[in-house]
């Protein structure tokens, strides 16, 4: 189990995230704390553990396809470029950017960030 942070807040944060996709899960008032946000994530975690055992990987190692890694790098690159553009545009807009300027910057950032927000691995068959 990965330990994140040394204080109680860090541990609470760790507990409230999906063990596979790391998305923050809604707070639960009753029952055993959930480990996964979806059945697909539970399945991916199980398959990952099986493959890791077959390939003698430890719990911190993971093998993903080159195609999957390329897609992730592409999406991160698009997001990084949008952040650079936003920083440049904000700096060019001066001390009091107009609402329209800010709207354009936010729209551009959102467009670049959505693929990462919506990214999901296809569950194993
Ligand atoms: Zn998940």
Short mmCIF file of N, CA and C and ligand atoms in Angstrom, two decimals:
data_model
loop_
_atom_site.label_atom_id
_atom_site.label_comp_id
_atom_site.label_asym_id
_atom_site.label_seq_id
_atom_site.Cartn_x
_atom_site.Cartn_y
_atom_site.Cartn_z
N UNK A 1 0.85 -1.20 0.00
CA UNK A 1 0.00 0.00 0.00
C UNK A 1 0.88 1.24 0.00
N UNK A 2 0.61 2.13 -0.93
CA UNK A 2 1.37 3.37 -1.01
C UNK A 2 0.91 4.32 0.08
N UNK A 3 1.86 4.86 0.80
CA UNK A 3 1.50 5.82 1.82
C UNK A 3 1.73 7.22 1.27
N UNK A 4 0.68 8.01 1.26
CA UNK A 4 0.77 9.37 0.75
C UNK A 4 0.62 10.33 1.90
N UNK A 5 1.65 11.11 2.15
CA UNK A 5 1.61 12.09 3.22
C UNK A 5 1.67 11.43 4.59
N UNK A 6 2.04 12.18 5.58
CA UNK A 6 2.19 11.60 6.89
C UNK A 6 1.08 11.96 7.85
N UNK A 7 0.19 12.84 7.45
CA UNK A 7 -0.85 13.29 8.38
C UNK A 7 -2.19 12.62 8.08
N UNK A 8 -3.15 12.85 8.93
CA UNK A 8 -4.46 12.24 8.77
C UNK A 8 -5.16 12.66 7.48
N UNK A 9 -4.95 13.92 7.10
CA UNK A 9 -5.58 14.43 5.90
C UNK A 9 -5.11 13.64 4.67
N UNK A 10 -3.80 13.36 4.63
CA UNK A 10 -3.24 12.59 3.53
C UNK A 10 -3.85 11.21 3.44
N UNK A 11 -4.02 10.56 4.59
CA UNK A 11 -4.59 9.21 4.60
C UNK A 11 -6.06 9.22 4.19
N UNK A 12 -6.78 10.25 4.62
CA UNK A 12 -8.19 10.35 4.25
C UNK A 12 -8.31 10.51 2.74
N UNK A 13 -7.42 11.32 2.18
CA UNK A 13 -7.41 11.54 0.73
C UNK A 13 -7.12 10.23 0.01
N UNK A 14 -6.16 9.47 0.52
CA UNK A 14 -5.78 8.20 -0.08
C UNK A 14 -6.98 7.24 -0.08
N UNK A 15 -7.72 7.20 1.01
CA UNK A 15 -8.86 6.29 1.13
C UNK A 15 -9.99 6.64 0.17
N UNK A 16 -10.14 7.94 -0.12
CA UNK A 16 -11.30 8.35 -0.90
C UNK A 16 -11.07 8.30 -2.41
N UNK A 17 -9.93 7.76 -2.82
CA UNK A 17 -9.67 7.66 -4.26
C UNK A 17 -9.78 6.22 -4.74
N UNK A 18 -10.23 6.08 -5.99
CA UNK A 18 -10.32 4.76 -6.60
C UNK A 18 -8.91 4.16 -6.68
N UNK A 19 -8.82 2.90 -6.26
CA UNK A 19 -7.53 2.22 -6.21
C UNK A 19 -6.93 2.00 -7.60
N UNK A 20 -7.79 2.08 -8.64
CA UNK A 20 -7.27 1.86 -9.99
C UNK A 20 -7.08 3.17 -10.75
N UNK A 21 -8.15 3.96 -10.94
CA UNK A 21 -8.06 5.14 -11.81
C UNK A 21 -7.71 6.41 -11.03
N UNK A 22 -7.69 6.34 -9.68
CA UNK A 22 -7.28 7.45 -8.82
C UNK A 22 -8.29 8.59 -8.77
N UNK A 23 -9.46 8.40 -9.35
CA UNK A 23 -10.46 9.47 -9.25
C UNK A 23 -10.98 9.52 -7.82
N UNK A 24 -11.29 10.73 -7.38
CA UNK A 24 -11.84 10.90 -6.03
C UNK A 24 -13.25 10.34 -6.03
N UNK A 25 -13.56 9.55 -5.00
CA UNK A 25 -14.87 8.92 -4.93
C UNK A 25 -15.78 9.72 -4.00
N UNK A 26 -17.08 9.67 -4.24
CA UNK A 26 -18.01 10.39 -3.36
C UNK A 26 -17.90 9.87 -1.93
N UNK A 27 -18.08 10.75 -0.96
CA UNK A 27 -17.99 10.32 0.44
C UNK A 27 -19.13 9.38 0.76
N UNK A 28 -18.79 8.39 1.57
CA UNK A 28 -19.73 7.33 1.90
C UNK A 28 -20.07 7.45 3.38
N UNK A 29 -21.35 7.39 3.69
CA UNK A 29 -21.72 7.54 5.10
C UNK A 29 -21.82 6.20 5.80
N UNK A 30 -22.24 5.17 5.06
CA UNK A 30 -22.41 3.87 5.71
C UNK A 30 -21.68 2.77 4.94
N UNK A 31 -21.48 1.65 5.61
CA UNK A 31 -20.90 0.48 4.96
C UNK A 31 -19.40 0.50 4.88
N UNK A 32 -18.85 -0.58 4.35
CA UNK A 32 -17.41 -0.70 4.19
C UNK A 32 -16.95 0.28 3.12
N UNK A 33 -15.82 0.99 3.36
CA UNK A 33 -15.37 1.95 2.34
C UNK A 33 -15.10 1.25 1.00
N UNK A 34 -15.58 1.84 -0.06
CA UNK A 34 -15.36 1.26 -1.39
C UNK A 34 -13.92 1.49 -1.83
N UNK A 35 -13.37 0.53 -2.56
CA UNK A 35 -12.00 0.67 -3.06
C UNK A 35 -11.96 1.15 -4.51
N UNK A 36 -13.05 0.90 -5.25
CA UNK A 36 -13.06 1.22 -6.68
C UNK A 36 -14.31 2.03 -7.03
N UNK A 37 -14.16 2.91 -8.04
CA UNK A 37 -15.28 3.76 -8.41
C UNK A 37 -16.26 3.01 -9.30
N UNK A 38 -15.82 1.93 -9.92
CA UNK A 38 -16.71 1.21 -10.84
C UNK A 38 -16.30 -0.26 -10.91
N UNK A 39 -17.19 -1.06 -11.49
CA UNK A 39 -16.89 -2.47 -11.70
C UNK A 39 -15.71 -2.61 -12.67
N UNK A 40 -15.66 -1.73 -13.67
CA UNK A 40 -14.57 -1.78 -14.65
C UNK A 40 -13.22 -1.58 -13.97
N UNK A 41 -13.14 -0.65 -13.02
CA UNK A 41 -11.89 -0.40 -12.32
C UNK A 41 -11.51 -1.60 -11.44
N UNK A 42 -12.50 -2.19 -10.80
CA UNK A 42 -12.24 -3.39 -9.99
C UNK A 42 -11.65 -4.49 -10.87
N UNK A 43 -12.23 -4.63 -12.08
CA UNK A 43 -11.79 -5.66 -13.01
C UNK A 43 -10.36 -5.40 -13.50
N UNK A 44 -10.10 -4.12 -13.84
CA UNK A 44 -8.75 -3.75 -14.30
C UNK A 44 -7.72 -4.03 -13.22
N UNK A 45 -8.06 -3.71 -12.00
CA UNK A 45 -7.13 -3.93 -10.89
C UNK A 45 -6.83 -5.41 -10.74
N UNK A 46 -7.85 -6.25 -10.85
CA UNK A 46 -7.70 -7.69 -10.71
C UNK A 46 -6.81 -8.23 -11.85
N UNK A 47 -7.12 -7.82 -13.09
CA UNK A 47 -6.34 -8.27 -14.24
C UNK A 47 -4.89 -7.82 -14.10
N UNK A 48 -4.70 -6.58 -13.65
CA UNK A 48 -3.35 -6.06 -13.45
C UNK A 48 -2.55 -6.90 -12.47
N UNK A 49 -3.21 -7.32 -11.40
CA UNK A 49 -2.54 -8.14 -10.39
C UNK A 49 -2.16 -9.51 -10.97
N UNK A 50 -3.08 -10.07 -11.77
CA UNK A 50 -2.79 -11.38 -12.39
C UNK A 50 -1.58 -11.28 -13.33
N UNK A 51 -1.60 -10.25 -14.19
CA UNK A 51 -0.51 -10.07 -15.15
C UNK A 51 0.82 -9.81 -14.43
N UNK A 52 0.75 -9.00 -13.38
CA UNK A 52 1.95 -8.69 -12.62
C UNK A 52 2.56 -9.97 -12.04
N UNK A 53 1.69 -10.86 -11.55
CA UNK A 53 2.17 -12.11 -10.97
C UNK A 53 2.81 -12.97 -12.07
N UNK A 54 2.17 -13.04 -13.24
CA UNK A 54 2.71 -13.83 -14.35
C UNK A 54 4.09 -13.33 -14.76
N UNK A 55 4.24 -12.00 -14.78
CA UNK A 55 5.49 -11.41 -15.27
C UNK A 55 6.48 -11.09 -14.15
N UNK A 56 6.11 -11.48 -12.93
CA UNK A 56 6.94 -11.26 -11.76
C UNK A 56 7.28 -9.78 -11.54
N UNK A 57 6.26 -8.94 -11.72
CA UNK A 57 6.44 -7.52 -11.43
C UNK A 57 6.05 -7.28 -9.98
N UNK A 58 6.58 -6.22 -9.39
CA UNK A 58 6.12 -5.90 -8.05
C UNK A 58 4.89 -4.99 -8.15
N UNK A 59 4.30 -4.66 -6.98
CA UNK A 59 3.04 -3.93 -7.00
C UNK A 59 3.16 -2.50 -7.53
N UNK A 60 4.39 -2.01 -7.68
CA UNK A 60 4.57 -0.64 -8.17
C UNK A 60 4.90 -0.60 -9.66
N UNK A 61 4.99 -1.76 -10.30
CA UNK A 61 5.31 -1.80 -11.72
C UNK A 61 4.07 -2.18 -12.51
N UNK A 62 4.01 -1.63 -13.74
CA UNK A 62 2.85 -1.86 -14.57
C UNK A 62 3.30 -1.83 -16.03
N UNK A 63 2.73 -2.69 -16.83
CA UNK A 63 3.04 -2.66 -18.26
C UNK A 63 1.80 -2.18 -18.99
N UNK A 64 1.96 -1.14 -19.83
CA UNK A 64 0.84 -0.70 -20.65
C UNK A 64 1.30 -0.72 -22.10
N UNK A 65 0.34 -0.74 -23.02
CA UNK A 65 0.72 -0.81 -24.43
C UNK A 65 1.34 0.53 -24.86
N UNK A 66 2.20 0.46 -25.88
CA UNK A 66 2.83 1.65 -26.42
C UNK A 66 1.77 2.60 -26.95
N UNK A 67 0.74 2.03 -27.57
CA UNK A 67 -0.35 2.84 -28.12
C UNK A 67 -1.05 3.64 -27.02
N UNK A 68 -1.32 2.98 -25.90
CA UNK A 68 -2.00 3.65 -24.78
C UNK A 68 -1.11 4.77 -24.22
N UNK A 69 0.18 4.48 -24.09
CA UNK A 69 1.12 5.48 -23.57
C UNK A 69 1.23 6.66 -24.54
N UNK A 70 1.28 6.37 -25.84
CA UNK A 70 1.35 7.44 -26.85
C UNK A 70 0.13 8.35 -26.77
N UNK A 71 -1.04 7.75 -26.62
CA UNK A 71 -2.26 8.56 -26.54
C UNK A 71 -2.24 9.45 -25.31
N UNK A 72 -1.78 8.88 -24.19
CA UNK A 72 -1.71 9.67 -22.96
C UNK A 72 -0.71 10.82 -23.11
N UNK A 73 0.45 10.53 -23.69
CA UNK A 73 1.45 11.58 -23.91
C UNK A 73 0.92 12.67 -24.85
N UNK A 74 0.18 12.26 -25.89
CA UNK A 74 -0.40 13.24 -26.81
C UNK A 74 -1.36 14.17 -26.09
N UNK A 75 -2.22 13.60 -25.26
CA UNK A 75 -3.21 14.41 -24.54
C UNK A 75 -2.53 15.33 -23.53
N UNK A 76 -1.47 14.83 -22.88
CA UNK A 76 -0.73 15.68 -21.94
C UNK A 76 -0.02 16.81 -22.67
N UNK A 77 0.49 16.51 -23.87
CA UNK A 77 1.17 17.54 -24.65
C UNK A 77 0.20 18.65 -25.06
N UNK A 78 -0.99 18.25 -25.51
CA UNK A 78 -2.02 19.23 -25.89
C UNK A 78 -2.37 20.11 -24.70
N UNK A 79 -2.51 19.49 -23.52
CA UNK A 79 -2.84 20.24 -22.31
C UNK A 79 -1.70 21.20 -21.94
N UNK A 80 -0.46 20.71 -22.02
CA UNK A 80 0.70 21.56 -21.70
C UNK A 80 0.76 22.77 -22.63
N UNK A 81 0.49 22.55 -23.92
CA UNK A 81 0.50 23.67 -24.88
C UNK A 81 -0.60 24.67 -24.55
N UNK A 82 -1.78 24.17 -24.16
CA UNK A 82 -2.89 25.07 -23.81
C UNK A 82 -2.55 25.88 -22.57
N UNK A 83 -1.87 25.27 -21.60
CA UNK A 83 -1.46 26.00 -20.39
C UNK A 83 -0.47 27.09 -20.78
N UNK A 84 0.48 26.76 -21.65
CA UNK A 84 1.45 27.76 -22.13
C UNK A 84 0.73 28.91 -22.83
N UNK A 85 -0.22 28.57 -23.70
CA UNK A 85 -0.99 29.60 -24.41
C UNK A 85 -1.74 30.49 -23.42
N UNK A 86 -2.37 29.85 -22.43
CA UNK A 86 -3.16 30.61 -21.45
C UNK A 86 -2.26 31.56 -20.66
N UNK A 87 -1.10 31.06 -20.25
CA UNK A 87 -0.16 31.92 -19.51
C UNK A 87 0.28 33.10 -20.37
N UNK A 88 0.59 32.83 -21.64
CA UNK A 88 1.02 33.89 -22.55
C UNK A 88 -0.11 34.90 -22.76
N UNK A 89 -1.34 34.40 -23.00
CA UNK A 89 -2.47 35.29 -23.24
C UNK A 89 -2.81 36.12 -22.00
N UNK A 90 -2.72 35.51 -20.82
CA UNK A 90 -3.00 36.24 -19.58
C UNK A 90 -1.98 37.36 -19.39
N UNK A 91 -0.73 37.04 -19.67
CA UNK A 91 0.32 38.03 -19.51
C UNK A 91 0.16 39.15 -20.53
N UNK A 92 -0.26 38.79 -21.76
CA UNK A 92 -0.46 39.79 -22.81
C UNK A 92 -1.67 40.68 -22.52
N UNK A 93 -2.67 40.12 -21.81
CA UNK A 93 -3.90 40.86 -21.52
C UNK A 93 -3.69 41.96 -20.48
N UNK A 94 -2.56 41.92 -19.77
CA UNK A 94 -2.28 42.97 -18.80
C UNK A 94 -2.97 42.75 -17.47
N UNK A 95 -3.05 43.82 -16.68
CA UNK A 95 -3.53 43.70 -15.30
C UNK A 95 -5.03 43.43 -15.23
N UNK A 96 -5.80 43.94 -16.20
CA UNK A 96 -7.27 43.76 -16.15
C UNK A 96 -7.78 43.17 -17.45
N UNK A 97 -7.67 41.84 -17.59
CA UNK A 97 -8.18 41.22 -18.81
C UNK A 97 -9.70 41.33 -18.88
N UNK A 98 -10.23 41.45 -20.08
CA UNK A 98 -11.69 41.57 -20.24
C UNK A 98 -12.33 40.20 -20.02
N UNK A 99 -13.64 40.23 -19.76
CA UNK A 99 -14.39 38.99 -19.57
C UNK A 99 -14.27 38.13 -20.82
N UNK A 100 -14.34 38.78 -21.98
CA UNK A 100 -14.25 38.04 -23.24
C UNK A 100 -12.88 37.36 -23.39
N UNK A 101 -11.82 38.08 -23.03
CA UNK A 101 -10.48 37.47 -23.09
C UNK A 101 -10.38 36.27 -22.16
N UNK A 102 -10.89 36.44 -20.94
CA UNK A 102 -10.85 35.34 -19.97
C UNK A 102 -11.68 34.15 -20.45
N UNK A 103 -12.84 34.45 -21.05
CA UNK A 103 -13.70 33.38 -21.55
C UNK A 103 -12.99 32.57 -22.64
N UNK A 104 -12.29 33.27 -23.51
CA UNK A 104 -11.57 32.58 -24.58
C UNK A 104 -10.46 31.70 -24.01
N UNK A 105 -9.77 32.20 -23.00
CA UNK A 105 -8.68 31.44 -22.38
C UNK A 105 -9.24 30.18 -21.69
N UNK A 106 -10.34 30.36 -20.95
CA UNK A 106 -10.95 29.22 -20.25
C UNK A 106 -11.47 28.20 -21.26
N UNK A 107 -12.11 28.65 -22.33
CA UNK A 107 -12.63 27.73 -23.35
C UNK A 107 -11.50 26.89 -23.95
N UNK A 108 -10.40 27.57 -24.23
CA UNK A 108 -9.25 26.89 -24.84
C UNK A 108 -8.68 25.83 -23.89
N UNK A 109 -8.55 26.22 -22.61
CA UNK A 109 -8.03 25.28 -21.61
C UNK A 109 -8.96 24.08 -21.43
N UNK A 110 -10.27 24.35 -21.38
CA UNK A 110 -11.24 23.27 -21.19
C UNK A 110 -11.20 22.30 -22.36
N UNK A 111 -11.09 22.85 -23.56
CA UNK A 111 -11.05 21.99 -24.74
C UNK A 111 -9.85 21.05 -24.69
N UNK A 112 -8.74 21.57 -24.20
CA UNK A 112 -7.52 20.74 -24.11
C UNK A 112 -7.59 19.75 -22.94
N UNK A 113 -8.32 20.12 -21.89
CA UNK A 113 -8.35 19.28 -20.69
C UNK A 113 -9.40 18.18 -20.74
N UNK A 114 -10.47 18.37 -21.52
CA UNK A 114 -11.57 17.39 -21.54
C UNK A 114 -11.14 15.97 -21.92
N UNK A 115 -10.27 15.80 -22.93
CA UNK A 115 -9.89 14.41 -23.26
C UNK A 115 -9.26 13.68 -22.07
N UNK A 116 -8.54 14.39 -21.23
CA UNK A 116 -7.92 13.75 -20.08
C UNK A 116 -8.98 13.46 -19.02
N UNK A 117 -9.90 14.39 -18.82
CA UNK A 117 -10.99 14.13 -17.87
C UNK A 117 -11.81 12.93 -18.30
N UNK A 118 -12.08 12.83 -19.60
CA UNK A 118 -12.98 11.78 -20.10
C UNK A 118 -12.26 10.48 -20.42
N UNK A 119 -10.97 10.46 -20.22
CA UNK A 119 -10.17 9.28 -20.59
C UNK A 119 -10.54 8.08 -19.74
N UNK A 120 -10.79 6.99 -20.40
CA UNK A 120 -11.06 5.74 -19.69
C UNK A 120 -10.44 4.59 -20.46
N UNK A 121 -9.90 3.67 -19.74
CA UNK A 121 -9.37 2.47 -20.37
C UNK A 121 -10.54 1.53 -20.63
N UNK A 122 -10.48 0.83 -21.73
CA UNK A 122 -11.52 -0.15 -22.00
C UNK A 122 -11.33 -1.33 -21.06
N UNK A 123 -12.38 -1.72 -20.34
CA UNK A 123 -12.20 -2.83 -19.40
C UNK A 123 -11.83 -4.12 -20.14
N UNK A 124 -11.05 -4.98 -19.49
CA UNK A 124 -10.67 -6.23 -20.12
C UNK A 124 -11.89 -7.13 -20.34
N UNK A 125 -11.83 -7.96 -21.36
CA UNK A 125 -12.96 -8.86 -21.68
C UNK A 125 -12.91 -10.10 -20.79
ZN1 LIG B 1 -11.89 4.02 -10.83
#
